[in-house]
């Protein structure tokens, strides 16, 4: 590969990663802050109105309940107070009241909109208030509570003459009731000195007495993120990078010390890329781009070609060697060149595995949304640490291989076997693009036929019936090689029934959905879900499908109307063509007869594909309030709906609503435990019956 071509590939990879995003930033409420009388008279009392428009499924706590319960009260924090005096404290206007089981007490709150009023007495001609409204917004849908502050500046001119008795107090007067509320909440206030020239003061500094609790929360969050990193290692997109890692480091290091050094550098690079790039870019990009990176045809075809390229090299078509000019530069700057190569390999790992790790990374970043910057950084660090440890060990392993005596061409045989695996796994990326864009190139039966041929040839190679370049003559068949050949042929036999519709649950994450299969003998025998007749022809049913013969819709509004007519709860399946975990849920959980019966008989189903590229008529386009972008495809609108309504952008994600579009039960994510899913459905149905 030429230096120029390698530079282009590296630049292309960098551009892809630079746009990566998985986090979701919560949009704060919109505030209207006004002085009731723009031209008050000195000595009069006027009101300042603070009105908030609150996002759907969120609420704001008021300030007229016991602060010892725990929630953050809405309060004013004033920096500048000129020409007025505060009268009493901030007052909530007609808030709702309820008993909160979490806080074990009565709380007041606002839903939809909320209004607060602060009365002030005018004491001077020039009125100026500078400060902020500090409050906490929470959601029972996501279980999140996020602190916000809304800055404001109010200026006005009063009429009349300032009384002499009030002249000395017209500069700055802080509301004592605010301090009292804060002290009751257990927060100490350090009030800074007043600046005499301007009559203003710096913002109060609060001593946080709950730091230990926050630290414990961060530790628990890091543990969850670490476990998520371990789970990511089991995804289909990560496994094929193991042979790449082994081949890259085989024979690269001249000594054990340098091999270990490169291995740890490789692991550190993975951590650095995920932590720095992932967190920084997530702060400035929308989560929708994560779906683009994992489902758009450009990156997926690119990854497909990269895997084919590696497979051809492993099979012996050519050698992966750096150009001589590049080698000379490495000799001149040994450390610099070696570090760049190791970093590039780590960069490739992050990019290629993103289509499977993206949803997990997105969930981690979403759970830290609204928190301090340190929380997503620690989350990404913990995730990448678990993700990097095994690959660091694989990077060290080639040094052990090099230290073994070379007996014939056994090492080349290892590379050839890995080449067959790379060739088979390359089609996963092409399959994703094929499903999203409905090319019809890799239907399930075609995909299986390709795999059957590849693994059959691999079995013949292991038996010594095929010889490839750089192979040494084989005088006898070793027992380990024979056992591996047996396993390979067993796998081929396992694949063959899939050509006629066998579900092949063990491979559900790798294979195209059953709906793309030309001939499914099991469905023809009536083993799928019971056929029901929908009272309305589903939109987009000509190219979108539900698995196992299930009947349902692909448009939310159409499905909601059908649920009202049928008097059934609405089951929403947020899914995607390129969603590996979605296919596993459908193959492992939805295929269970008890689950199938409940889904078909007890609910109206709608599958919302977040990566569907079908462009809607221009009359149906809209601009999202979340990110200000035009949503003109089915996938973009579904993704925007999931983010804005349910504060989530990972798939699969299952939501069950009543006919008033209210949650019946907390939404459910990926979980292959069949009984858990049955309980999820039964509890939602029972709640629907009670309402």
JSON list of C-alpha atoms in Angstrom, two decimals, residues 47 55 59 72 77 82 187 254 282 373 432 511 664 683:
[
{"chain": "A", "resi": 47, "resn": "UNK", "atom": "CA", "xyz": [-43.73, 41.90, 40.62]},
{"chain": "A", "resi": 55, "resn": "UNK", "atom": "CA", "xyz": [-40.39, 19.88, 27.92]},
{"chain": "A", "resi": 59, "resn": "UNK", "atom": "CA", "xyz": [-41.25, 18.55, 35.54]},
{"chain": "A", "resi": 72, "resn": "UNK", "atom": "CA", "xyz": [-33.39, 20.89, 44.78]},
{"chain": "A", "resi": 77, "resn": "UNK", "atom": "CA", "xyz": [-29.30, 33.79, 43.05]},
{"chain": "A", "resi": 82, "resn": "UNK", "atom": "CA", "xyz": [-29.83, 48.14, 42.29]},
{"chain": "A", "resi": 187, "resn": "UNK", "atom": "CA", "xyz": [-25.73, 24.43, 52.32]},
{"chain": "A", "resi": 254, "resn": "UNK", "atom": "CA", "xyz": [12.31, -7.26, 17.97]},
{"chain": "A", "resi": 282, "resn": "UNK", "atom": "CA", "xyz": [-20.38, 13.95, 21.78]},
{"chain": "A", "resi": 373, "resn": "UNK", "atom": "CA", "xyz": [-17.97, 17.22, 32.39]},
{"chain": "A", "resi": 432, "resn": "UNK", "atom": "CA", "xyz": [-25.99, -3.61, 6.96]},
{"chain": "A", "resi": 511, "resn": "UNK", "atom": "CA", "xyz": [-27.43, -12.73, 9.78]},
{"chain": "A", "resi": 664, "resn": "UNK", "atom": "CA", "xyz": [-47.80, 1.98, 31.20]},
{"chain": "A", "resi": 683, "resn": "UNK", "atom": "CA", "xyz": [-47.38, -5.91, 33.75]}
]
